[in-house]
Amino acid sequence: MVSPSLLPLEAPTPAHICPFDQTCSYLEQAARELQLDQGLLAILSNPRKVVTVSIPVKLDSGEVQVLAGHRVQHCDVLGPYKGGLRYHPAVTLREVSALAMLMTWKCALLGIPYGGAKGGIALEPAHYNIGELERITRRYTSELIKDIGPEVDIPAPDMGTSAREMAWIMDTYSMNIGHAVPGVVTGKPISIGGSRGRELATGRGVMIIVREALAERGKSLVGARVVIQGFGNVGSAAALLLHQAGAKILAVSTGSGGIFAEAGLDIPALKVYAVANSKRIAVPEAVPITNAELLTLPCDVLIPAALENQITHENVNQIQASIVAEAANGPVTLEADQALLAQGVTVLPDILTNAGGVVVSYLEWVQGLSYVFWDEERVNREMEALMVYAYRHVVQESKVRQVSLRMAAYTLGVGRIAQALTDRGLYP
Ligand code: NAD
């Protein structure tokens, strides 16, 4: 029997599926598969450190608001904590904790010497202007000044944040410490030590994993019919790179709905439009489509690249894709995951599929530490090698253990962490 989670319970919204409970459930399955010691499982089921801060901010209207900010550090047995910072109204402590745990398995799976962490502030970025977002980001950073650092915990962009927020964090941290500390964040602008290739990295990783999965089935990206939910950092980069590789992107969406074109969307034109029109999406050849309709379109590859819990017991029977590539974290619920397996749909798991971002974050850190900066071609090459190696390892593990690709990715990631914990021993 696993020790109960030490995390406080949060009131679930109707039909809410707790991402932390789901991630723990996969961990327990992996632990059974690995015959892990119950004490180790209890350690891994709980984050090592949970910090919640209140962030008071004076808006330009004069109103003062207080926002809740979290940073969860799950496990640092392999190295400094690493994980994105999310700005979204649905952010909760348990969601951030789930994402921190996923980062631990992801880094271990990819062989990167980082631990898992995640941060989040419950806010709708569109409701704040740039100055207000900057004040919120700087205050959050100040509140966490003792908990982050290049050898402690290194934030990066996630939903609702980008290189801009990373630059504010780097500046706030550096001003407090008294000298420039570029290594405190990754995914920062190239002007202050960011890596070439980082912006497209998560999307490029998605493209690589999808390409490998198709190749294994004797298929190619050329002419593959692809549907993508979400056209943000990850979704738009994956769309562009898949389009460049010859795939046909039939539909994409944002929170306000999607667009569809049977003959394929002009993704470069769409990207230009989205940049010029506050992330809205439209091209002449497309017709509108809802997010619910988008998920059930017939296609070769469905790429959820937005939020958690998008494929659930309610819509899983209508999924017509042969492959679901999890670009988002946790887009398929536990129940839906089993149903997809039974339906013969291949699920490419999040901790593998969206790992391109953290791989290039690691490469950014390596470049920063060595004061030698690489061209984009080298960054992409090094990232691709790690992604392809991990993909092949996961496929091999799934064959050997006769488990799904997700469980194979978990047994590899969790197994490496368990080994490291065992080798280090339990302090004191
Ligand atoms: P983003 O904020 O840049 O984009 C999110 C996109 O999802 C936007 O297009 C938004 O309009 C859309 N969206 C929001 N709510 C939606 C809804 N209800 N239905 C459909 N679309 C909706 O975020 P991102 O950085 O692209 O992150 C997307 C996912 O990828 C998240 O799960 C994140 O954790 C994961 N991820 C991101 C990175 C990274 O490097 N940014 C790395 C690994 C994983």
CSV table of C-alpha atoms and ligand atoms in Angstrom, one decimal:
chain,number,residue,atom,x,y,z
A,1,MET,CA,0.0,0.0,0.0
A,2,VAL,CA,1.5,3.3,-1.1
A,3,SER,CA,1.6,6.1,1.6
A,4,PRO,CA,-1.2,8.6,0.9
A,5,SER,CA,-0.2,11.8,-0.9
A,6,LEU,CA,1.0,14.6,1.3
A,7,LEU,CA,-0.4,17.2,-1.1
A,8,PRO,CA,-3.5,19.1,0.1
A,9,LEU,CA,-6.7,18.2,-1.7
A,10,GLU,CA,-8.2,20.9,-3.8
A,11,ALA,CA,-11.9,21.1,-4.5
A,12,PRO,CA,-12.5,19.4,-7.9
A,13,THR,CA,-14.6,21.3,-10.4
A,14,PRO,CA,-17.4,19.2,-12.0
A,15,ALA,CA,-16.0,16.5,-14.3
A,16,HIS,CA,-12.5,17.5,-13.3
A,17,ILE,CA,-10.0,14.8,-13.6
A,18,CYS,CA,-7.0,15.3,-11.3
A,19,PRO,CA,-3.8,15.2,-13.3
A,20,PHE,CA,-1.8,14.4,-10.1
A,21,ASP,CA,-3.9,11.4,-9.3
A,22,GLN,CA,-3.5,10.2,-12.9
A,23,THR,CA,0.3,10.6,-12.9
A,24,CYS,CA,0.5,8.8,-9.6
A,25,SER,CA,-1.6,6.0,-11.0
A,26,TYR,CA,0.9,5.6,-13.9
A,27,LEU,CA,3.8,5.7,-11.4
A,28,GLU,CA,2.1,2.9,-9.4
A,29,GLN,CA,1.7,0.8,-12.5
A,30,ALA,CA,5.4,1.3,-13.4
A,31,ALA,CA,6.4,0.5,-9.9
A,32,ARG,CA,4.5,-2.8,-10.1
A,33,GLU,CA,6.2,-3.6,-13.4
A,34,LEU,CA,9.6,-2.8,-11.9
A,35,GLN,CA,8.8,-4.5,-8.6
A,36,LEU,CA,9.9,-1.4,-6.8
A,37,ASP,CA,10.3,-1.3,-3.1
A,38,GLN,CA,7.2,0.3,-1.4
A,39,GLY,CA,9.4,2.8,0.4
A,40,LEU,CA,10.8,4.1,-2.8
A,41,LEU,CA,7.4,4.3,-4.3
A,42,ALA,CA,6.2,6.4,-1.4
A,43,ILE,CA,9.2,8.8,-1.8
A,44,LEU,CA,8.5,9.1,-5.6
A,45,SER,CA,4.7,9.7,-5.0
A,46,ASN,CA,5.4,13.0,-3.2
A,47,PRO,CA,7.1,16.2,-4.3
A,48,ARG,CA,10.2,17.0,-2.3
A,49,LYS,CA,9.3,20.7,-1.9
A,50,VAL,CA,6.1,22.6,-2.5
A,51,VAL,CA,6.1,26.4,-2.4
A,52,THR,CA,2.9,28.6,-2.7
A,53,VAL,CA,3.3,32.4,-2.7
A,54,SER,CA,0.9,35.2,-2.9
A,55,ILE,CA,1.7,37.8,-5.6
A,56,PRO,CA,0.2,41.2,-5.0
A,57,VAL,CA,0.1,43.4,-8.1
A,58,LYS,CA,-1.0,46.9,-8.7
A,59,LEU,CA,-2.8,47.1,-12.0
A,60,ASP,CA,-2.7,50.2,-14.2
A,61,SER,CA,-6.2,51.0,-13.1
A,62,GLY,CA,-5.0,51.4,-9.5
A,63,GLU,CA,-6.7,48.2,-8.3
A,64,VAL,CA,-4.5,45.8,-6.3
A,65,GLN,CA,-5.0,42.0,-7.0
A,66,VAL,CA,-3.4,39.1,-5.2
A,67,LEU,CA,-2.6,36.1,-7.3
A,68,ALA,CA,-1.6,32.5,-6.2
A,69,GLY,CA,1.8,31.3,-7.5
A,70,HIS,CA,3.3,27.9,-7.1
A,71,ARG,CA,6.6,26.1,-7.6
A,72,VAL,CA,6.8,22.4,-7.0
A,73,GLN,CA,10.1,20.6,-6.9
A,74,HIS,CA,9.5,16.9,-7.3
A,75,CYS,CA,12.8,15.1,-7.3
A,76,ASP,CA,16.4,16.3,-7.7
A,77,VAL,CA,18.3,13.0,-7.4
A,78,LEU,CA,19.9,13.4,-10.8
A,79,GLY,CA,20.7,17.2,-10.8
A,80,PRO,CA,19.1,20.6,-10.4
A,81,TYR,CA,15.3,20.9,-10.7
A,82,LYS,CA,14.1,21.9,-14.1
A,83,GLY,CA,10.6,22.8,-15.3
A,84,GLY,CA,8.4,25.3,-17.1
A,85,LEU,CA,6.3,28.1,-15.7
A,86,ARG,CA,2.7,28.1,-16.7
A,87,TYR,CA,0.3,31.1,-16.8
A,88,HIS,CA,-3.3,29.9,-17.1
A,89,PRO,CA,-6.5,30.4,-15.1
A,90,ALA,CA,-6.9,26.6,-14.4
A,91,VAL,CA,-3.5,26.4,-12.7
A,92,THR,CA,-3.8,24.5,-9.3
A,93,LEU,CA,-1.2,23.1,-6.9
A,94,ARG,CA,-2.1,19.5,-7.8
A,95,GLU,CA,-1.8,20.3,-11.6
A,96,VAL,CA,1.6,21.9,-11.0
A,97,SER,CA,2.6,18.9,-8.9
A,98,ALA,CA,1.6,16.5,-11.7
A,99,LEU,CA,3.6,18.4,-14.2
A,100,ALA,CA,6.6,18.5,-11.9
A,101,MET,CA,6.5,14.7,-11.5
A,102,LEU,CA,6.2,14.3,-15.3
A,103,MET,CA,9.4,16.4,-15.7
A,104,THR,CA,11.3,14.0,-13.4
A,105,TRP,CA,10.4,11.0,-15.5
A,106,LYS,CA,11.0,13.0,-18.8
A,107,CYS,CA,14.5,14.1,-17.9
A,108,ALA,CA,15.4,10.6,-16.7
A,109,LEU,CA,14.0,9.0,-19.8
A,110,LEU,CA,16.0,11.4,-22.0
A,111,GLY,CA,19.2,10.8,-20.0
A,112,ILE,CA,19.4,14.5,-19.0
A,113,PRO,CA,21.0,15.3,-15.5
A,114,TYR,CA,18.0,17.3,-14.2
A,115,GLY,CA,15.3,16.8,-11.6
A,116,GLY,CA,11.6,17.6,-12.2
A,117,ALA,CA,9.9,20.8,-11.2
A,118,LYS,CA,7.1,23.1,-12.4
A,119,GLY,CA,5.7,26.5,-11.6
A,120,GLY,CA,2.4,28.2,-12.3
A,121,ILE,CA,0.4,31.3,-11.6
A,122,ALA,CA,-3.4,31.1,-11.8
A,123,LEU,CA,-4.2,33.9,-14.2
A,124,GLU,CA,-5.5,34.6,-17.7
A,125,PRO,CA,-2.6,36.4,-19.5
A,126,ALA,CA,-4.9,38.1,-21.9
A,127,HIS,CA,-6.5,40.0,-19.0
A,128,TYR,CA,-3.2,41.8,-18.2
A,129,ASN,CA,-1.1,44.3,-20.1
A,130,ILE,CA,2.6,43.8,-20.6
A,131,GLY,CA,3.6,46.1,-17.7
A,132,GLU,CA,1.3,44.2,-15.4
A,133,LEU,CA,2.6,40.8,-16.5
A,134,GLU,CA,6.1,42.0,-16.0
A,135,ARG,CA,5.3,43.1,-12.4
A,136,ILE,CA,3.6,39.8,-11.7
A,137,THR,CA,6.6,37.8,-13.1
A,138,ARG,CA,9.2,39.9,-11.2
A,139,ARG,CA,7.3,39.6,-7.9
A,140,TYR,CA,6.8,35.8,-8.3
A,141,THR,CA,10.6,35.6,-9.0
A,142,SER,CA,11.5,37.7,-5.9
A,143,GLU,CA,9.2,35.5,-3.7
A,144,LEU,CA,11.1,32.4,-5.0
A,145,ILE,CA,14.6,33.9,-5.0
A,146,LYS,CA,16.0,31.3,-2.5
A,147,ASP,CA,14.3,28.4,-4.3
A,148,ILE,CA,15.6,28.9,-7.8
A,149,GLY,CA,19.1,29.2,-9.3
A,150,PRO,CA,21.3,27.6,-12.0
A,151,GLU,CA,22.3,24.8,-9.6
A,152,VAL,CA,19.0,24.7,-7.7
A,153,ASP,CA,16.0,25.0,-10.0
A,154,ILE,CA,15.9,26.4,-13.5
A,155,PRO,CA,12.5,27.6,-14.9
A,156,ALA,CA,11.6,27.6,-18.6
A,157,PRO,CA,8.6,28.6,-20.7
A,158,ASP,CA,5.3,26.7,-20.7
A,159,MET,CA,1.7,27.6,-21.5
A,160,GLY,CA,1.2,31.3,-21.4
A,161,THR,CA,4.9,32.2,-21.0
A,162,SER,CA,7.7,32.7,-23.4
A,163,ALA,CA,11.3,34.0,-23.8
A,164,ARG,CA,10.0,37.4,-22.6
A,165,GLU,CA,9.0,36.1,-19.1
A,166,MET,CA,12.3,34.2,-18.9
A,167,ALA,CA,14.2,37.5,-19.5
A,168,TRP,CA,12.3,39.2,-16.7
A,169,ILE,CA,13.1,36.3,-14.4
A,170,MET,CA,16.7,36.3,-15.3
A,171,ASP,CA,16.9,40.1,-14.8
A,172,THR,CA,15.1,40.0,-11.4
A,173,TYR,CA,17.2,37.1,-10.1
A,174,SER,CA,20.5,38.8,-11.3
A,175,MET,CA,19.6,42.2,-9.7
A,176,ASN,CA,18.9,40.4,-6.4
A,177,ILE,CA,22.1,38.4,-6.6
A,178,GLY,CA,24.2,41.3,-7.7
A,179,HIS,CA,25.6,40.0,-11.0
A,180,ALA,CA,24.3,38.5,-14.3
A,181,VAL,CA,23.1,34.9,-13.9
A,182,PRO,CA,22.0,33.8,-17.3
A,183,GLY,CA,21.8,30.1,-16.2
A,184,VAL,CA,18.9,30.7,-13.9
A,185,VAL,CA,16.4,30.2,-16.7
A,186,THR,CA,16.4,28.5,-20.1
A,187,GLY,CA,14.3,29.4,-23.1
A,188,LYS,CA,15.5,33.0,-22.8
A,189,PRO,CA,16.2,35.3,-25.7
A,190,ILE,CA,19.4,34.6,-27.6
A,191,SER,CA,20.7,38.2,-26.7
A,192,ILE,CA,21.2,37.1,-23.1
A,193,GLY,CA,22.5,33.5,-23.6
A,194,GLY,CA,19.5,31.7,-25.1
A,195,SER,CA,20.1,28.8,-27.4
A,196,ARG,CA,19.4,28.8,-31.1
A,197,GLY,CA,16.7,26.4,-31.9
A,198,ARG,CA,15.0,26.6,-28.5
A,199,GLU,CA,11.8,28.4,-29.8
A,200,LEU,CA,10.9,25.5,-32.1
A,201,ALA,CA,12.5,22.8,-30.0
A,202,THR,CA,9.4,21.2,-28.5
A,203,GLY,CA,7.5,21.2,-31.8
A,204,ARG,CA,10.6,19.8,-33.6
A,205,GLY,CA,10.8,17.0,-31.0
A,206,VAL,CA,7.1,16.2,-31.7
A,207,MET,CA,7.8,16.1,-35.5
A,208,ILE,CA,10.8,13.8,-34.9
A,209,ILE,CA,8.8,11.3,-32.7
A,210,VAL,CA,5.9,11.3,-35.2
A,211,ARG,CA,8.3,10.8,-38.1
A,212,GLU,CA,9.9,7.8,-36.3
A,213,ALA,CA,6.5,6.3,-35.4
A,214,LEU,CA,5.3,6.6,-39.0
A,215,ALA,CA,8.6,5.2,-40.3
A,216,GLU,CA,8.2,2.1,-38.0
A,217,ARG,CA,4.8,1.5,-39.6
A,218,GLY,CA,6.3,1.8,-43.2
A,219,LYS,CA,4.9,5.3,-43.6
A,220,SER,CA,6.3,8.7,-44.2
A,221,LEU,CA,5.5,12.3,-43.1
A,222,VAL,CA,5.0,13.1,-46.8
A,223,GLY,CA,1.3,13.2,-47.4
A,224,ALA,CA,0.5,12.2,-43.8
A,225,ARG,CA,-2.8,13.7,-42.6
A,226,VAL,CA,-2.3,15.6,-39.4
A,227,VAL,CA,-4.7,17.4,-37.0
A,228,ILE,CA,-3.4,19.6,-34.2
A,229,GLN,CA,-5.2,21.0,-31.2
A,230,GLY,CA,-3.6,24.2,-30.0
A,231,PHE,CA,-1.6,26.7,-32.1
A,232,GLY,CA,0.7,28.1,-29.4
A,233,ASN,CA,4.4,27.7,-28.9
A,234,VAL,CA,4.3,23.9,-29.3
A,235,GLY,CA,1.3,23.4,-31.7
A,236,SER,CA,2.4,26.1,-34.2
A,237,ALA,CA,6.0,24.9,-34.3
A,238,ALA,CA,5.0,21.3,-34.8
A,239,ALA,CA,2.5,22.4,-37.5
A,240,LEU,CA,5.2,24.3,-39.3
A,241,LEU,CA,7.9,21.6,-39.2
A,242,LEU,CA,5.4,18.8,-40.2
A,243,HIS,CA,4.2,21.0,-43.0
A,244,GLN,CA,7.8,21.6,-44.2
A,245,ALA,CA,8.4,17.8,-44.1
A,246,GLY,CA,5.5,17.3,-46.4
A,247,ALA,CA,2.6,16.4,-44.1
A,248,LYS,CA,-0.9,17.9,-44.7
A,249,ILE,CA,-2.2,19.8,-41.7
A,250,LEU,CA,-5.9,19.4,-42.0
A,251,ALA,CA,-7.0,21.4,-38.9
A,252,VAL,CA,-5.6,23.5,-36.0
A,253,SER,CA,-7.3,25.3,-33.1
A,254,THR,CA,-6.9,27.8,-30.3
A,255,GLY,CA,-9.0,28.1,-27.1
A,256,SER,CA,-11.7,29.9,-29.2
A,257,GLY,CA,-12.1,27.2,-31.8
A,258,GLY,CA,-10.5,25.8,-34.9
A,259,ILE,CA,-10.2,25.9,-38.6
A,260,PHE,CA,-10.2,23.0,-41.2
A,261,ALA,CA,-9.3,22.6,-44.8
A,262,GLU,CA,-9.6,19.2,-46.5
A,263,ALA,CA,-6.7,19.9,-48.8
A,264,GLY,CA,-4.5,21.1,-46.0
A,265,LEU,CA,-3.8,24.5,-44.4
A,266,ASP,CA,-1.2,26.9,-45.5
A,267,ILE,CA,0.7,26.8,-42.2
A,268,PRO,CA,3.4,29.4,-43.0
A,269,ALA,CA,0.7,31.9,-43.9
A,270,LEU,CA,-1.3,31.0,-40.8
A,271,LYS,CA,1.7,31.6,-38.6
A,272,VAL,CA,2.3,35.0,-40.1
A,273,TYR,CA,-1.5,35.8,-39.6
A,274,ALA,CA,-1.4,34.6,-35.9
A,275,VAL,CA,1.6,36.7,-35.1
A,276,ALA,CA,0.0,39.8,-36.6
A,277,ASN,CA,-3.4,39.2,-35.1
A,278,SER,CA,-2.9,38.5,-31.4
A,279,LYS,CA,-2.7,34.7,-31.9
A,280,ARG,CA,-6.0,34.5,-33.7
A,281,ILE,CA,-6.1,32.0,-36.6
A,282,ALA,CA,-7.7,32.4,-40.1
A,283,VAL,CA,-6.7,31.6,-43.7
A,284,PRO,CA,-9.0,32.0,-46.7
A,285,GLU,CA,-9.1,28.2,-47.6
A,286,ALA,CA,-10.4,27.2,-44.1
A,287,VAL,CA,-13.8,26.7,-42.6
A,288,PRO,CA,-14.5,27.0,-38.8
A,289,ILE,CA,-14.6,23.9,-36.7
A,290,THR,CA,-15.1,23.4,-32.9
A,291,ASN,CA,-12.4,21.9,-30.7
A,292,ALA,CA,-14.7,18.9,-30.1
A,293,GLU,CA,-15.1,18.3,-33.8
A,294,LEU,CA,-11.4,18.7,-34.4
A,295,LEU,CA,-10.4,15.9,-32.1
A,296,THR,CA,-12.6,13.4,-33.9
A,297,LEU,CA,-11.6,14.2,-37.4
A,298,PRO,CA,-10.4,11.2,-39.5
A,299,CYS,CA,-6.6,11.5,-39.8
A,300,ASP,CA,-3.3,9.6,-39.5
A,301,VAL,CA,-2.0,11.6,-36.6
A,302,LEU,CA,-3.8,13.6,-34.0
A,303,ILE,CA,-1.6,16.0,-31.9
A,304,PRO,CA,-3.2,17.5,-28.8
A,305,ALA,CA,-1.0,20.5,-28.1
A,306,ALA,CA,-3.0,22.5,-25.6
A,307,LEU,CA,-4.3,21.3,-22.2
A,308,GLU,CA,-4.7,18.2,-20.1
A,309,ASN,CA,-7.8,15.9,-20.2
A,310,GLN,CA,-8.8,16.6,-23.8
A,311,ILE,CA,-9.4,12.9,-24.8
A,312,THR,CA,-11.7,11.4,-22.2
A,313,HIS,CA,-14.1,8.5,-21.8
A,314,GLU,CA,-16.7,10.8,-23.4
A,315,ASN,CA,-15.0,11.3,-26.8
A,316,VAL,CA,-12.5,8.4,-27.0
A,317,ASN,CA,-14.7,6.1,-29.0
A,318,GLN,CA,-15.0,8.8,-31.7
A,319,ILE,CA,-11.2,9.2,-32.2
A,320,GLN,CA,-10.4,8.3,-35.8
A,321,ALA,CA,-6.7,8.9,-35.8
A,322,SER,CA,-4.2,5.9,-36.0
A,323,ILE,CA,-1.7,7.7,-33.9
A,324,VAL,CA,-2.2,10.2,-31.0
A,325,ALA,CA,1.0,12.2,-30.3
A,326,GLU,CA,0.8,13.9,-26.9
A,327,ALA,CA,2.5,17.2,-27.5
A,328,ALA,CA,0.7,18.6,-24.5
A,329,ASN,CA,1.2,17.2,-21.0
A,330,GLY,CA,-1.5,14.8,-20.0
A,331,PRO,CA,-4.0,15.4,-22.8
A,332,VAL,CA,-5.4,11.8,-22.6
A,333,THR,CA,-7.1,10.7,-19.4
A,334,LEU,CA,-6.2,7.4,-17.8
A,335,GLU,CA,-9.5,5.8,-18.9
A,336,ALA,CA,-9.2,7.1,-22.4
A,337,ASP,CA,-5.6,5.8,-22.6
A,338,GLN,CA,-6.8,2.3,-22.0
A,339,ALA,CA,-9.6,2.7,-24.5
A,340,LEU,CA,-7.3,3.9,-27.2
A,341,LEU,CA,-5.0,0.9,-26.6
A,342,ALA,CA,-8.1,-1.4,-26.9
A,343,GLN,CA,-9.1,0.5,-30.1
A,344,GLY,CA,-5.6,-0.2,-31.6
A,345,VAL,CA,-4.6,3.5,-31.6
A,346,THR,CA,-0.9,4.1,-30.9
A,347,VAL,CA,-0.4,6.8,-28.2
A,348,LEU,CA,3.0,8.5,-28.3
A,349,PRO,CA,3.4,9.5,-24.6
A,350,ASP,CA,3.9,13.1,-23.4
A,351,ILE,CA,7.1,12.4,-21.5
A,352,LEU,CA,8.7,11.3,-24.8
A,353,THR,CA,6.9,13.3,-27.4
A,354,ASN,CA,7.2,16.7,-25.9
A,355,ALA,CA,10.7,16.3,-24.5
A,356,GLY,CA,12.4,18.3,-27.3
A,357,GLY,CA,12.0,21.5,-25.3
A,358,VAL,CA,13.8,20.3,-22.2
A,359,VAL,CA,16.5,18.6,-24.3
A,360,VAL,CA,17.3,22.0,-25.9
A,361,SER,CA,17.0,23.7,-22.5
A,362,TYR,CA,19.7,21.3,-21.4
A,363,LEU,CA,21.8,22.1,-24.5
A,364,GLU,CA,21.3,25.8,-23.7
A,365,TRP,CA,22.6,25.2,-20.1
A,366,VAL,CA,25.6,23.2,-21.5
A,367,GLN,CA,26.4,26.1,-23.9
A,368,GLY,CA,26.1,28.7,-21.1
A,369,LEU,CA,28.3,26.7,-18.7
A,370,SER,CA,31.0,26.3,-21.4
A,371,TYR,CA,30.7,29.9,-22.8
A,372,VAL,CA,30.6,28.3,-26.3
A,373,PHE,CA,27.5,28.9,-28.4
A,374,TRP,CA,26.5,26.6,-31.2
A,375,ASP,CA,24.8,27.3,-34.5
A,376,GLU,CA,21.2,26.1,-35.0
A,377,GLU,CA,22.2,23.1,-37.1
A,378,ARG,CA,24.3,21.7,-34.3
A,379,VAL,CA,21.6,22.3,-31.7
A,380,ASN,CA,19.0,20.5,-33.9
A,381,ARG,CA,21.4,17.6,-34.6
A,382,GLU,CA,22.3,17.0,-30.9
A,383,MET,CA,18.6,17.2,-30.0
A,384,GLU,CA,17.5,14.9,-32.7
A,385,ALA,CA,20.1,12.3,-31.7
A,386,LEU,CA,18.8,12.2,-28.1
A,387,MET,CA,15.1,12.1,-29.2
A,388,VAL,CA,15.6,9.3,-31.7
A,389,TYR,CA,17.7,7.3,-29.1
A,390,ALA,CA,15.0,7.7,-26.5
A,391,TYR,CA,12.2,6.7,-29.0
A,392,ARG,CA,14.0,3.5,-30.0
A,393,HIS,CA,14.7,2.7,-26.4
A,394,VAL,CA,11.0,3.1,-25.5
A,395,VAL,CA,9.9,0.9,-28.4
A,396,GLN,CA,12.4,-1.8,-27.4
A,397,GLU,CA,11.3,-1.6,-23.8
A,398,SER,CA,7.7,-1.9,-24.8
A,399,LYS,CA,8.4,-5.1,-26.8
A,400,VAL,CA,10.5,-6.6,-24.0
A,401,ARG,CA,8.0,-5.9,-21.3
A,402,GLN,CA,4.9,-6.3,-23.5
A,403,VAL,CA,3.5,-3.0,-22.3
A,404,SER,CA,2.3,0.2,-24.0
A,405,LEU,CA,4.7,2.9,-25.1
A,406,ARG,CA,3.6,5.0,-22.2
A,407,MET,CA,4.3,2.3,-19.7
A,408,ALA,CA,7.6,1.6,-21.4
A,409,ALA,CA,8.6,5.3,-21.1
A,410,TYR,CA,7.5,5.3,-17.4
A,411,THR,CA,9.4,2.1,-16.6
A,412,LEU,CA,12.6,3.6,-18.2
A,413,GLY,CA,12.2,7.0,-16.5
A,414,VAL,CA,11.0,5.7,-13.1
A,415,GLY,CA,13.6,2.9,-13.1
A,416,ARG,CA,16.5,5.3,-13.6
A,417,ILE,CA,15.3,7.5,-10.8
A,418,ALA,CA,14.8,4.5,-8.5
A,419,GLN,CA,18.3,3.3,-9.3
A,420,ALA,CA,19.8,6.7,-8.6
A,421,LEU,CA,17.9,7.0,-5.3
A,422,THR,CA,19.0,3.5,-4.3
A,423,ASP,CA,22.7,4.3,-5.2
A,424,ARG,CA,22.6,7.6,-3.3
A,425,GLY,CA,20.8,6.1,-0.2
A,426,LEU,CA,18.3,7.8,2.0
A,427,TYR,CA,19.6,10.8,4.0
A,428,PRO,CA,20.3,10.9,6.9
B,1,NAD,P1,0.9,28.2,-25.4
B,1,NAD,O1,0.2,29.0,-24.4
B,1,NAD,O2,1.9,28.7,-26.2
B,1,NAD,O3,-0.3,27.6,-26.4
B,1,NAD,C1,-1.4,26.9,-26.0
B,1,NAD,C2,-2.4,26.8,-27.1
B,1,NAD,O4,-3.5,26.1,-26.7
B,1,NAD,C3,-2.9,28.2,-27.6
B,1,NAD,O5,-3.1,28.1,-29.0
B,1,NAD,C4,-4.3,28.2,-26.9
B,1,NAD,O6,-5.2,29.1,-27.6
B,1,NAD,C5,-4.7,26.8,-27.0
B,1,NAD,N1,-5.8,26.5,-26.1
B,1,NAD,C6,-5.9,26.9,-24.8
B,1,NAD,N2,-7.1,26.4,-24.3
B,1,NAD,C7,-7.6,25.6,-25.2
B,1,NAD,C8,-8.7,24.7,-25.3
B,1,NAD,N3,-9.6,24.7,-24.3
B,1,NAD,N4,-8.9,24.0,-26.4
B,1,NAD,C9,-8.1,24.1,-27.5
B,1,NAD,N5,-7.0,24.9,-27.5
B,1,NAD,C10,-6.7,25.6,-26.4
B,1,NAD,O7,1.4,26.8,-24.7
B,1,NAD,P2,2.5,25.8,-25.1
B,1,NAD,O8,3.8,26.3,-24.6
B,1,NAD,O9,2.4,25.6,-26.6
B,1,NAD,O10,2.1,24.5,-24.3
B,1,NAD,C11,1.1,23.6,-24.8
B,1,NAD,C12,1.2,22.3,-24.1
B,1,NAD,O11,2.5,21.8,-24.4
B,1,NAD,C13,1.1,22.3,-22.6
B,1,NAD,O12,0.5,21.1,-22.1
B,1,NAD,C14,2.5,22.4,-22.1
B,1,NAD,O13,2.7,21.9,-20.8
B,1,NAD,C15,3.2,21.5,-23.1
B,1,NAD,N6,4.6,21.7,-23.3
B,1,NAD,C16,5.1,22.9,-23.6
B,1,NAD,C17,6.5,23.0,-23.8
B,1,NAD,C18,7.2,24.3,-24.2
B,1,NAD,O14,8.4,24.3,-24.5
B,1,NAD,N7,6.4,25.4,-24.3
B,1,NAD,C19,7.4,21.9,-23.5
B,1,NAD,C20,6.8,20.7,-23.2
B,1,NAD,C21,5.4,20.6,-23.1
